[in-house]
Amino acid sequence: MLSPQEQLRFSRQTMLKSIGEDGQQALKNAKVIIVGLGGLGNPASLYLNAAGIGTLYLVDGDTIDVSNLPRQVLFNDAQVSQGKADIAAEILNQQNSETNIEVLDEMLDEELADYYFPLVDVVLDCTDNITTRYLINQKCLEHKKPLVIGAATGFDGQYMFVEPNIADSACYQCLFPINKNAPENNCQTLGILGPVLAIVGGLQALQAMKFLTGNKVATNQLSIFDGFNNSWQQLSIKKQQHCPACGND
Ligand SMILES: [Zn+2]
């Protein structure tokens, strides 16, 4: 049951037919882990926290750098060199003190994933590190946890939803097989503009909220945003039977 204060606070969400009070209660009961509190994790965590998610796990072992500030809008000059997950938790607590926030101020590894992923309802991949992306994908498959992946460089962004509880749902590795010779492209090497991250991180939060409130979220689809021309492209993708991560053989 929502308290009268919660009914008031979340009234613009509960008035949506596809959310309602039941949906708001589902958000309150939900546990979400956000891996990476950088450019994508900042907006995603802000919107999920504001929307009334009950428990947020924030994972990041990195510290705030002055070059993060143009896009990582939770942080300010005075916080440079402090831990991203710690500071994010502090700011989010001011935004909505009802959320139970757990800080994991270290980089995700196998052991952490094996411990925390079983505790949550959905995983947000907000990292910019390809090795961690494959690890998150693999661990979501193992623990049957829905995964919202986001990525952005330059003017371009993309996101996809992986639902291991649906038999034909393609995973990240179906789309991007591991290629050890592939260059590591991220915002350090290619640059990035903050609003592109706001769009992708916001969409990651939106997919998580739709999933948690029992609404349909498309699988087997990669959505690509071109922020220079303001255009979207939807690529249909297929589960690969030979995928080393999710394939059947
Ligand atoms: Zn796969």
PDB file of C-alpha atoms and ligand atoms in Angstrom:
ATOM      1  CA  MET A   1       0.000   0.000   0.000  1.00  0.00           C
ATOM      2  CA  LEU A   2       1.215   3.482  -0.850  1.00  0.00           C
ATOM      3  CA  SER A   3       1.116   6.009   1.967  1.00  0.00           C
ATOM      4  CA  PRO A   4      -0.862   9.260   1.418  1.00  0.00           C
ATOM      5  CA  GLN A   5       2.495  11.056   0.965  1.00  0.00           C
ATOM      6  CA  GLU A   6       3.544   8.558  -1.688  1.00  0.00           C
ATOM      7  CA  GLN A   7       0.181   8.853  -3.437  1.00  0.00           C
ATOM      8  CA  LEU A   8       0.735  12.591  -3.656  1.00  0.00           C
ATOM      9  CA  ARG A   9       4.404  12.425  -4.608  1.00  0.00           C
ATOM     10  CA  PHE A  10       3.958   9.864  -7.365  1.00  0.00           C
ATOM     11  CA  SER A  11       0.518  10.973  -8.564  1.00  0.00           C
ATOM     12  CA  ARG A  12       1.718  11.894 -12.064  1.00  0.00           C
ATOM     13  CA  GLN A  13       3.071   8.375 -12.458  1.00  0.00           C
ATOM     14  CA  THR A  14       0.166   6.482 -10.901  1.00  0.00           C
ATOM     15  CA  MET A  15      -2.343   8.360 -13.100  1.00  0.00           C
ATOM     16  CA  LEU A  16      -0.806   6.588 -16.094  1.00  0.00           C
ATOM     17  CA  LYS A  17      -2.951   3.547 -16.828  1.00  0.00           C
ATOM     18  CA  SER A  18       0.042   1.357 -17.562  1.00  0.00           C
ATOM     19  CA  ILE A  19       1.614   2.238 -14.191  1.00  0.00           C
ATOM     20  CA  GLY A  20      -1.174   2.831 -11.678  1.00  0.00           C
ATOM     21  CA  GLU A  21      -0.792   2.284  -7.930  1.00  0.00           C
ATOM     22  CA  ASP A  22       0.173  -1.336  -8.533  1.00  0.00           C
ATOM     23  CA  GLY A  23       3.015  -0.223 -10.797  1.00  0.00           C
ATOM     24  CA  GLN A  24       4.196   2.315  -8.247  1.00  0.00           C
ATOM     25  CA  GLN A  25       4.142  -0.379  -5.573  1.00  0.00           C
ATOM     26  CA  ALA A  26       6.169  -2.617  -7.914  1.00  0.00           C
ATOM     27  CA  LEU A  27       8.758   0.164  -8.302  1.00  0.00           C
ATOM     28  CA  LYS A  28       8.875   0.523  -4.522  1.00  0.00           C
ATOM     29  CA  ASN A  29       9.472  -3.209  -4.121  1.00  0.00           C
ATOM     30  CA  ALA A  30      12.093  -3.271  -6.877  1.00  0.00           C
ATOM     31  CA  LYS A  31      15.824  -3.694  -6.529  1.00  0.00           C
ATOM     32  CA  VAL A  32      17.997  -2.382  -9.345  1.00  0.00           C
ATOM     33  CA  ILE A  33      21.755  -2.534  -9.750  1.00  0.00           C
ATOM     34  CA  ILE A  34      23.483   0.158 -11.787  1.00  0.00           C
ATOM     35  CA  VAL A  35      26.977  -0.783 -12.917  1.00  0.00           C
ATOM     36  CA  GLY A  36      28.930   2.389 -13.688  1.00  0.00           C
ATOM     37  CA  LEU A  37      28.140   5.827 -12.263  1.00  0.00           C
ATOM     38  CA  GLY A  38      29.552   7.795 -15.167  1.00  0.00           C
ATOM     39  CA  GLY A  39      27.760   9.556 -17.991  1.00  0.00           C
ATOM     40  CA  LEU A  40      24.992   6.940 -18.336  1.00  0.00           C
ATOM     41  CA  GLY A  41      24.712   5.927 -14.690  1.00  0.00           C
ATOM     42  CA  ASN A  42      24.262   9.556 -13.641  1.00  0.00           C
ATOM     43  CA  PRO A  43      20.966  10.211 -15.476  1.00  0.00           C
ATOM     44  CA  ALA A  44      19.751   6.621 -15.102  1.00  0.00           C
ATOM     45  CA  SER A  45      20.230   6.671 -11.321  1.00  0.00           C
ATOM     46  CA  LEU A  46      18.681  10.144 -10.983  1.00  0.00           C
ATOM     47  CA  TYR A  47      15.502   9.125 -12.792  1.00  0.00           C
ATOM     48  CA  LEU A  48      15.147   5.725 -11.141  1.00  0.00           C
ATOM     49  CA  ASN A  49      15.739   7.238  -7.711  1.00  0.00           C
ATOM     50  CA  ALA A  50      13.267  10.060  -8.337  1.00  0.00           C
ATOM     51  CA  ALA A  51      10.670   7.599  -9.643  1.00  0.00           C
ATOM     52  CA  GLY A  52      10.550   5.686  -6.354  1.00  0.00           C
ATOM     53  CA  ILE A  53      12.640   2.546  -6.935  1.00  0.00           C
ATOM     54  CA  GLY A  54      12.926   0.889  -3.513  1.00  0.00           C
ATOM     55  CA  THR A  55      16.546  -0.223  -3.581  1.00  0.00           C
ATOM     56  CA  LEU A  56      19.432   0.899  -5.761  1.00  0.00           C
ATOM     57  CA  TYR A  57      22.848  -0.736  -5.776  1.00  0.00           C
ATOM     58  CA  LEU A  58      25.471   1.651  -7.170  1.00  0.00           C
ATOM     59  CA  VAL A  59      28.657   0.014  -8.437  1.00  0.00           C
ATOM     60  CA  ASP A  60      31.722   2.065  -9.352  1.00  0.00           C
ATOM     61  CA  GLY A  61      35.292   1.963  -8.092  1.00  0.00           C
ATOM     62  CA  ASP A  62      36.306   5.096  -9.952  1.00  0.00           C
ATOM     63  CA  THR A  63      36.858   8.599  -8.624  1.00  0.00           C
ATOM     64  CA  ILE A  64      35.549  11.851 -10.066  1.00  0.00           C
ATOM     65  CA  ASP A  65      37.866  13.539 -12.558  1.00  0.00           C
ATOM     66  CA  VAL A  66      37.556  17.145 -13.657  1.00  0.00           C
ATOM     67  CA  SER A  67      37.091  15.933 -17.253  1.00  0.00           C
ATOM     68  CA  ASN A  68      33.927  14.052 -16.143  1.00  0.00           C
ATOM     69  CA  LEU A  69      32.089  17.204 -15.076  1.00  0.00           C
ATOM     70  CA  PRO A  70      30.702  18.345 -18.470  1.00  0.00           C
ATOM     71  CA  ARG A  71      28.534  15.214 -18.629  1.00  0.00           C
ATOM     72  CA  GLN A  72      28.384  13.569 -15.188  1.00  0.00           C
ATOM     73  CA  VAL A  73      25.879  16.043 -13.863  1.00  0.00           C
ATOM     74  CA  LEU A  74      25.561  14.612 -10.346  1.00  0.00           C
ATOM     75  CA  PHE A  75      29.090  15.824  -9.576  1.00  0.00           C
ATOM     76  CA  ASN A  76      30.733  19.211  -9.022  1.00  0.00           C
ATOM     77  CA  ASP A  77      34.212  20.774  -8.726  1.00  0.00           C
ATOM     78  CA  ALA A  78      34.439  20.308  -4.973  1.00  0.00           C
ATOM     79  CA  GLN A  79      33.986  16.546  -5.344  1.00  0.00           C
ATOM     80  CA  VAL A  80      36.858  15.939  -7.762  1.00  0.00           C
ATOM     81  CA  SER A  81      38.935  12.878  -6.744  1.00  0.00           C
ATOM     82  CA  GLN A  82      36.193  11.548  -4.436  1.00  0.00           C
ATOM     83  CA  GLY A  83      34.472   8.206  -5.116  1.00  0.00           C
ATOM     84  CA  LYS A  84      31.735   8.326  -7.767  1.00  0.00           C
ATOM     85  CA  ALA A  85      29.445   5.775  -6.119  1.00  0.00           C
ATOM     86  CA  ASP A  86      29.731   7.463  -2.695  1.00  0.00           C
ATOM     87  CA  ILE A  87      29.000  10.945  -4.004  1.00  0.00           C
ATOM     88  CA  ALA A  88      26.180   9.699  -6.230  1.00  0.00           C
ATOM     89  CA  ALA A  89      24.573   8.034  -3.197  1.00  0.00           C
ATOM     90  CA  GLU A  90      24.869  11.274  -1.226  1.00  0.00           C
ATOM     91  CA  ILE A  91      23.192  13.360  -3.946  1.00  0.00           C
ATOM     92  CA  LEU A  92      20.502  10.771  -4.634  1.00  0.00           C
ATOM     93  CA  ASN A  93      19.698  10.596  -0.945  1.00  0.00           C
ATOM     94  CA  GLN A  94      19.016  14.340  -0.990  1.00  0.00           C
ATOM     95  CA  GLN A  95      16.775  13.877  -4.009  1.00  0.00           C
ATOM     96  CA  ASN A  96      14.686  11.054  -2.502  1.00  0.00           C
ATOM     97  CA  SER A  97      15.588   9.969   1.015  1.00  0.00           C
ATOM     98  CA  GLU A  98      13.187   7.000   0.922  1.00  0.00           C
ATOM     99  CA  THR A  99      15.369   4.966  -1.450  1.00  0.00           C
ATOM    100  CA  ASN A 100      17.529   2.327   0.133  1.00  0.00           C
ATOM    101  CA  ILE A 101      20.906   2.950  -1.537  1.00  0.00           C
ATOM    102  CA  GLU A 102      23.785   0.509  -1.295  1.00  0.00           C
ATOM    103  CA  VAL A 103      27.224   1.670  -2.400  1.00  0.00           C
ATOM    104  CA  LEU A 104      29.722  -0.767  -3.902  1.00  0.00           C
ATOM    105  CA  ASP A 105      32.785   1.396  -4.418  1.00  0.00           C
ATOM    106  CA  GLU A 106      34.747  -1.113  -6.451  1.00  0.00           C
ATOM    107  CA  MET A 107      34.835  -2.328 -10.026  1.00  0.00           C
ATOM    108  CA  LEU A 108      32.469  -5.153 -10.808  1.00  0.00           C
ATOM    109  CA  ASP A 109      34.097  -8.564 -10.926  1.00  0.00           C
ATOM    110  CA  GLU A 110      32.780 -12.102 -11.116  1.00  0.00           C
ATOM    111  CA  GLU A 111      32.495 -12.509  -7.372  1.00  0.00           C
ATOM    112  CA  LEU A 112      30.545  -9.270  -6.868  1.00  0.00           C
ATOM    113  CA  ALA A 113      28.221 -10.104  -9.755  1.00  0.00           C
ATOM    114  CA  ASP A 114      27.587 -13.594  -8.364  1.00  0.00           C
ATOM    115  CA  TYR A 115      26.701 -12.123  -5.002  1.00  0.00           C
ATOM    116  CA  TYR A 116      24.622  -9.094  -6.015  1.00  0.00           C
ATOM    117  CA  PHE A 117      22.897 -10.042  -9.283  1.00  0.00           C
ATOM    118  CA  PRO A 118      20.696 -12.705  -7.632  1.00  0.00           C
ATOM    119  CA  LEU A 119      19.407 -10.003  -5.236  1.00  0.00           C
ATOM    120  CA  VAL A 120      18.062  -7.658  -7.932  1.00  0.00           C
ATOM    121  CA  ASP A 121      15.192  -7.514 -10.429  1.00  0.00           C
ATOM    122  CA  VAL A 122      17.032  -5.794 -13.240  1.00  0.00           C
ATOM    123  CA  VAL A 123      20.629  -4.862 -14.128  1.00  0.00           C
ATOM    124  CA  LEU A 124      21.691  -1.650 -15.880  1.00  0.00           C
ATOM    125  CA  ASP A 125      24.954  -1.773 -17.784  1.00  0.00           C
ATOM    126  CA  CYS A 126      26.173   1.825 -17.717  1.00  0.00           C
ATOM    127  CA  THR A 127      29.854   0.988 -18.147  1.00  0.00           C
ATOM    128  CA  ASP A 128      32.209   2.033 -20.910  1.00  0.00           C
ATOM    129  CA  ASN A 129      34.493  -0.949 -20.610  1.00  0.00           C
ATOM    130  CA  ILE A 130      34.107  -3.829 -23.039  1.00  0.00           C
ATOM    131  CA  THR A 131      35.460  -6.519 -20.685  1.00  0.00           C
ATOM    132  CA  THR A 132      32.959  -5.541 -18.002  1.00  0.00           C
ATOM    133  CA  ARG A 133      30.157  -5.494 -20.596  1.00  0.00           C
ATOM    134  CA  TYR A 134      30.815  -9.134 -21.496  1.00  0.00           C
ATOM    135  CA  LEU A 135      31.019 -10.059 -17.812  1.00  0.00           C
ATOM    136  CA  ILE A 136      27.696  -8.330 -17.021  1.00  0.00           C
ATOM    137  CA  ASN A 137      26.041 -10.017 -20.015  1.00  0.00           C
ATOM    138  CA  GLN A 138      27.357 -13.441 -18.991  1.00  0.00           C
ATOM    139  CA  LYS A 139      26.328 -13.051 -15.361  1.00  0.00           C
ATOM    140  CA  CYS A 140      22.842 -11.813 -16.299  1.00  0.00           C
ATOM    141  CA  LEU A 141      22.406 -14.943 -18.428  1.00  0.00           C
ATOM    142  CA  GLU A 142      23.666 -17.190 -15.620  1.00  0.00           C
ATOM    143  CA  HIS A 143      21.433 -15.608 -12.992  1.00  0.00           C
ATOM    144  CA  LYS A 144      18.497 -15.060 -15.405  1.00  0.00           C
ATOM    145  CA  LYS A 145      18.407 -11.324 -14.778  1.00  0.00           C
ATOM    146  CA  PRO A 146      17.009  -8.851 -17.308  1.00  0.00           C
ATOM    147  CA  LEU A 147      19.662  -6.462 -18.570  1.00  0.00           C
ATOM    148  CA  VAL A 148      19.416  -2.977 -20.044  1.00  0.00           C
ATOM    149  CA  ILE A 149      22.594  -2.105 -21.927  1.00  0.00           C
ATOM    150  CA  GLY A 150      23.502   1.445 -22.882  1.00  0.00           C
ATOM    151  CA  ALA A 151      26.484   2.857 -24.745  1.00  0.00           C
ATOM    152  CA  ALA A 152      27.440   6.216 -26.214  1.00  0.00           C
ATOM    153  CA  THR A 153      30.368   7.866 -27.944  1.00  0.00           C
ATOM    154  CA  GLY A 154      30.575  11.134 -29.834  1.00  0.00           C
ATOM    155  CA  PHE A 155      27.081  12.074 -31.016  1.00  0.00           C
ATOM    156  CA  ASP A 156      25.921   8.450 -31.107  1.00  0.00           C
ATOM    157  CA  GLY A 157      24.130   6.302 -28.575  1.00  0.00           C
ATOM    158  CA  GLN A 158      22.542   2.878 -28.442  1.00  0.00           C
ATOM    159  CA  TYR A 159      20.629   0.643 -26.090  1.00  0.00           C
ATOM    160  CA  MET A 160      19.217  -2.856 -26.006  1.00  0.00           C
ATOM    161  CA  PHE A 161      17.258  -5.062 -23.627  1.00  0.00           C
ATOM    162  CA  VAL A 162      18.243  -8.659 -22.914  1.00  0.00           C
ATOM    163  CA  GLU A 163      15.711 -10.883 -21.141  1.00  0.00           C
ATOM    164  CA  PRO A 164      17.262 -14.285 -20.330  1.00  0.00           C
ATOM    165  CA  ASN A 165      13.852 -15.559 -19.170  1.00  0.00           C
ATOM    166  CA  ILE A 166      12.610 -15.385 -22.773  1.00  0.00           C
ATOM    167  CA  ALA A 167      13.981 -18.332 -24.768  1.00  0.00           C
ATOM    168  CA  ASP A 168      14.802 -16.514 -28.010  1.00  0.00           C
ATOM    169  CA  SER A 169      16.121 -13.280 -26.484  1.00  0.00           C
ATOM    170  CA  ALA A 170      19.445 -12.352 -28.084  1.00  0.00           C
ATOM    171  CA  CYS A 171      22.253 -11.342 -25.743  1.00  0.00           C
ATOM    172  CA  TYR A 172      24.984  -8.744 -26.105  1.00  0.00           C
ATOM    173  CA  GLN A 173      27.473 -11.350 -27.277  1.00  0.00           C
ATOM    174  CA  CYS A 174      25.088 -12.561 -30.026  1.00  0.00           C
ATOM    175  CA  LEU A 175      25.389  -9.087 -31.468  1.00  0.00           C
ATOM    176  CA  PHE A 176      29.020  -8.356 -30.647  1.00  0.00           C
ATOM    177  CA  PRO A 177      31.072 -11.568 -30.559  1.00  0.00           C
ATOM    178  CA  ILE A 178      34.270 -11.212 -28.544  1.00  0.00           C
ATOM    179  CA  ASN A 179      37.054  -9.912 -30.766  1.00  0.00           C
ATOM    180  CA  LYS A 180      40.300  -9.516 -28.891  1.00  0.00           C
ATOM    181  CA  ASN A 181      41.738  -7.361 -31.679  1.00  0.00           C
ATOM    182  CA  ALA A 182      38.879  -4.861 -31.674  1.00  0.00           C
ATOM    183  CA  PRO A 183      39.965  -1.379 -30.674  1.00  0.00           C
ATOM    184  CA  GLU A 184      38.647  -0.201 -27.308  1.00  0.00           C
ATOM    185  CA  ASN A 185      36.438   2.696 -28.369  1.00  0.00           C
ATOM    186  CA  ASN A 186      35.030   4.751 -25.550  1.00  0.00           C
ATOM    187  CA  CYS A 187      34.510   8.369 -24.605  1.00  0.00           C
ATOM    188  CA  GLN A 188      38.188   8.680 -23.617  1.00  0.00           C
ATOM    189  CA  THR A 189      39.298   7.832 -27.125  1.00  0.00           C
ATOM    190  CA  LEU A 190      36.420   9.251 -29.176  1.00  0.00           C
ATOM    191  CA  GLY A 191      34.943  12.072 -27.092  1.00  0.00           C
ATOM    192  CA  ILE A 192      31.301  12.498 -26.059  1.00  0.00           C
ATOM    193  CA  LEU A 193      28.611  15.113 -25.567  1.00  0.00           C
ATOM    194  CA  GLY A 194      26.606  15.031 -22.332  1.00  0.00           C
ATOM    195  CA  PRO A 195      23.067  15.276 -23.756  1.00  0.00           C
ATOM    196  CA  VAL A 196      23.620  12.088 -25.785  1.00  0.00           C
ATOM    197  CA  LEU A 197      24.286  10.290 -22.492  1.00  0.00           C
ATOM    198  CA  ALA A 198      21.181  11.879 -20.960  1.00  0.00           C
ATOM    199  CA  ILE A 199      19.098  10.422 -23.792  1.00  0.00           C
ATOM    200  CA  VAL A 200      20.555   6.924 -23.570  1.00  0.00           C
ATOM    201  CA  GLY A 201      20.694   6.842 -19.748  1.00  0.00           C
ATOM    202  CA  GLY A 202      17.124   8.140 -19.618  1.00  0.00           C
ATOM    203  CA  LEU A 203      16.016   5.418 -22.005  1.00  0.00           C
ATOM    204  CA  GLN A 204      17.757   2.789 -19.874  1.00  0.00           C
ATOM    205  CA  ALA A 205      15.808   4.040 -16.843  1.00  0.00           C
ATOM    206  CA  LEU A 206      12.605   4.001 -18.904  1.00  0.00           C
ATOM    207  CA  GLN A 207      13.106   0.388 -20.055  1.00  0.00           C
ATOM    208  CA  ALA A 208      13.779  -0.664 -16.447  1.00  0.00           C
ATOM    209  CA  MET A 209      10.623   1.087 -15.226  1.00  0.00           C
ATOM    210  CA  LYS A 210       8.483  -0.455 -17.965  1.00  0.00           C
ATOM    211  CA  PHE A 211       9.849  -3.900 -17.197  1.00  0.00           C
ATOM    212  CA  LEU A 212       9.371  -3.529 -13.433  1.00  0.00           C
ATOM    213  CA  THR A 213       5.777  -2.362 -13.851  1.00  0.00           C
ATOM    214  CA  GLY A 214       4.871  -5.338 -16.028  1.00  0.00           C
ATOM    215  CA  ASN A 215       4.883  -3.483 -19.331  1.00  0.00           C
ATOM    216  CA  LYS A 216       6.350  -4.872 -22.508  1.00  0.00           C
ATOM    217  CA  VAL A 217       9.950  -4.091 -23.344  1.00  0.00           C
ATOM    218  CA  ALA A 218      11.164  -5.125 -26.783  1.00  0.00           C
ATOM    219  CA  THR A 219      13.937  -7.718 -26.954  1.00  0.00           C
ATOM    220  CA  ASN A 220      16.017  -8.630 -30.034  1.00  0.00           C
ATOM    221  CA  GLN A 221      16.333  -5.020 -30.982  1.00  0.00           C
ATOM    222  CA  LEU A 222      19.236  -2.605 -30.990  1.00  0.00           C
ATOM    223  CA  SER A 223      18.128   1.029 -30.991  1.00  0.00           C
ATOM    224  CA  ILE A 224      20.716   3.407 -32.385  1.00  0.00           C
ATOM    225  CA  PHE A 225      20.566   7.177 -31.959  1.00  0.00           C
ATOM    226  CA  ASP A 226      22.406   9.557 -34.250  1.00  0.00           C
ATOM    227  CA  GLY A 227      22.518  12.796 -32.303  1.00  0.00           C
ATOM    228  CA  PHE A 228      24.101  14.721 -35.124  1.00  0.00           C
ATOM    229  CA  ASN A 229      21.185  14.179 -37.515  1.00  0.00           C
ATOM    230  CA  ASN A 230      18.599  13.519 -34.789  1.00  0.00           C
ATOM    231  CA  SER A 231      17.611  10.174 -36.225  1.00  0.00           C
ATOM    232  CA  TRP A 232      16.854   6.741 -34.812  1.00  0.00           C
ATOM    233  CA  GLN A 233      17.439   3.339 -36.289  1.00  0.00           C
ATOM    234  CA  GLN A 234      16.062   0.030 -34.959  1.00  0.00           C
ATOM    235  CA  LEU A 235      18.082  -3.039 -35.864  1.00  0.00           C
ATOM    236  CA  SER A 236      16.395  -6.412 -35.499  1.00  0.00           C
ATOM    237  CA  ILE A 237      18.784  -8.925 -34.012  1.00  0.00           C
ATOM    238  CA  LYS A 238      18.556 -12.673 -33.583  1.00  0.00           C
ATOM    239  CA  LYS A 239      19.731 -15.020 -30.917  1.00  0.00           C
ATOM    240  CA  GLN A 240      22.755 -16.899 -32.307  1.00  0.00           C
ATOM    241  CA  GLN A 241      22.498 -20.639 -31.660  1.00  0.00           C
ATOM    242  CA  HIS A 242      26.319 -20.796 -31.551  1.00  0.00           C
ATOM    243  CA  CYS A 243      26.739 -17.820 -29.204  1.00  0.00           C
ATOM    244  CA  PRO A 244      29.306 -18.869 -26.556  1.00  0.00           C
ATOM    245  CA  ALA A 245      27.346 -16.905 -23.924  1.00  0.00           C
ATOM    246  CA  CYS A 246      23.694 -17.845 -24.533  1.00  0.00           C
ATOM    247  CA  GLY A 247      23.651 -20.360 -27.401  1.00  0.00           C
ATOM    248  CA  ASN A 248      22.233 -23.868 -27.152  1.00  0.00           C
ATOM    249  CA  ASP A 249      25.210 -25.619 -28.691  1.00  0.00           C
TER     250      ASP A 249
HETATM  251 ZN    ZN B   1      24.118 -14.667 -27.067  1.00  0.00          ZN
END
